[in-house]
C-alpha positions as semicolon CSV with decimal commas, in nm:
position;residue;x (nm);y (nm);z (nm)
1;X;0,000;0,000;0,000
2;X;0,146;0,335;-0,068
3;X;0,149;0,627;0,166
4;X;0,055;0,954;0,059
5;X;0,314;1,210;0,175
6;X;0,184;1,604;0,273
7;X;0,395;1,889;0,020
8;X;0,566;1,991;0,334
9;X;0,694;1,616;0,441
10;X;0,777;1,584;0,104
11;X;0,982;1,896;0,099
12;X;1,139;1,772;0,421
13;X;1,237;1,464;0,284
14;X;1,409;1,604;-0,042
15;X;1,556;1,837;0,160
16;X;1,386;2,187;0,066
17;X;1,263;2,278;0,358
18;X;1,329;2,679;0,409
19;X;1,388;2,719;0,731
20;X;1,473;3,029;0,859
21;X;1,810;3,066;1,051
22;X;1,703;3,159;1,399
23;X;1,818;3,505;1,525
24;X;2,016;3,500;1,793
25;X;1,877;3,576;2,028
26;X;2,060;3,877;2,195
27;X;2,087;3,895;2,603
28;X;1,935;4,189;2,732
29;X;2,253;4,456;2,696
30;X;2,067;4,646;2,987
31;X;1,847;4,481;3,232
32;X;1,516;4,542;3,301
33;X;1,480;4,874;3,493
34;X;1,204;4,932;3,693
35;X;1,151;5,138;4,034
36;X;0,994;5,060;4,384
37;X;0,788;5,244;4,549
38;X;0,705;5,189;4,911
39;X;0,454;5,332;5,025
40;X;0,285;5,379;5,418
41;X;-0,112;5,308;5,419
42;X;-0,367;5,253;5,626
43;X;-0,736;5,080;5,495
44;X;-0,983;5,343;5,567
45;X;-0,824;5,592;5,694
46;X;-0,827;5,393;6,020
47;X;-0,603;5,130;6,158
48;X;-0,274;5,035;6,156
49;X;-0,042;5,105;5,874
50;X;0,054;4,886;5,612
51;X;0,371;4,866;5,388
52;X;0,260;4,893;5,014
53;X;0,463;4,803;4,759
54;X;0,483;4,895;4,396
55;X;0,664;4,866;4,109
56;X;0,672;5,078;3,802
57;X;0,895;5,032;3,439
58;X;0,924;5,446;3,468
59;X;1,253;5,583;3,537
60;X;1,088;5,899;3,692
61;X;1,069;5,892;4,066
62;X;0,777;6,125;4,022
63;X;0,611;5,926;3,791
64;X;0,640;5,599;3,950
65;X;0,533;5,769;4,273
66;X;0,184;5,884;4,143
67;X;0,127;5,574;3,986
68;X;0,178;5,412;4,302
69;X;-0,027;5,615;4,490
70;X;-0,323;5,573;4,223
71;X;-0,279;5,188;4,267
72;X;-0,335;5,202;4,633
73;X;-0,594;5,405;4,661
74;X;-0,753;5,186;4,355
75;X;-0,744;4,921;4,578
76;X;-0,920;5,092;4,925
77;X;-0,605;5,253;5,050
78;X;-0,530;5,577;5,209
79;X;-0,225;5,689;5,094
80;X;0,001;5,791;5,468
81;X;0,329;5,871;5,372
82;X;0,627;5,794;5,127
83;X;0,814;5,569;5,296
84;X;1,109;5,473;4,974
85;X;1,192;5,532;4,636
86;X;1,428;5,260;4,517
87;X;1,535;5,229;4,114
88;X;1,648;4,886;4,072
């Protein structure tokens, strides 16, 4: 009985298969950047304060600041005070 071969196995078998060379793939020259923000909070204004952590891919301290204090008070926080501003 004879087997009936696909184009692409066929190609394979002859040989012809284009295959793209693979890029190489190129460590990262820089790592990632990103910065921390840590910030004091407290749930409701009321309570003890929590440690909230954040981390942002902007290089602005500013930046990554406000977008940390958006996220926590997204999520029910009070923003208390800025406790660290780390770039990593």
């Amino acid at each position: 009985m004879q087997e009936i071969y696909s184009e692409e196995e066929m190609r394979k078998a002859l040989g012809l298969v284009e295959t793209r060379p693979k890029k190489a793939r190129a460590e990262a020259s820089q790592p990632v950047r990103y910065t921390i923000v840590e910030l004091s909070v407290r749930k409701g204004g009321a309570g003890l304060p929590l440690r909230f952590e954040h981390r942002s891919r902007s290089i602005s301290k500013v930046t990554a600041q406000l977008e940390a204090e958006k996220e926590a008070k997204r999520l029910g926080y009070q923003v208390w005070a800025l406790l660290d501003i780390r770039q990593i």
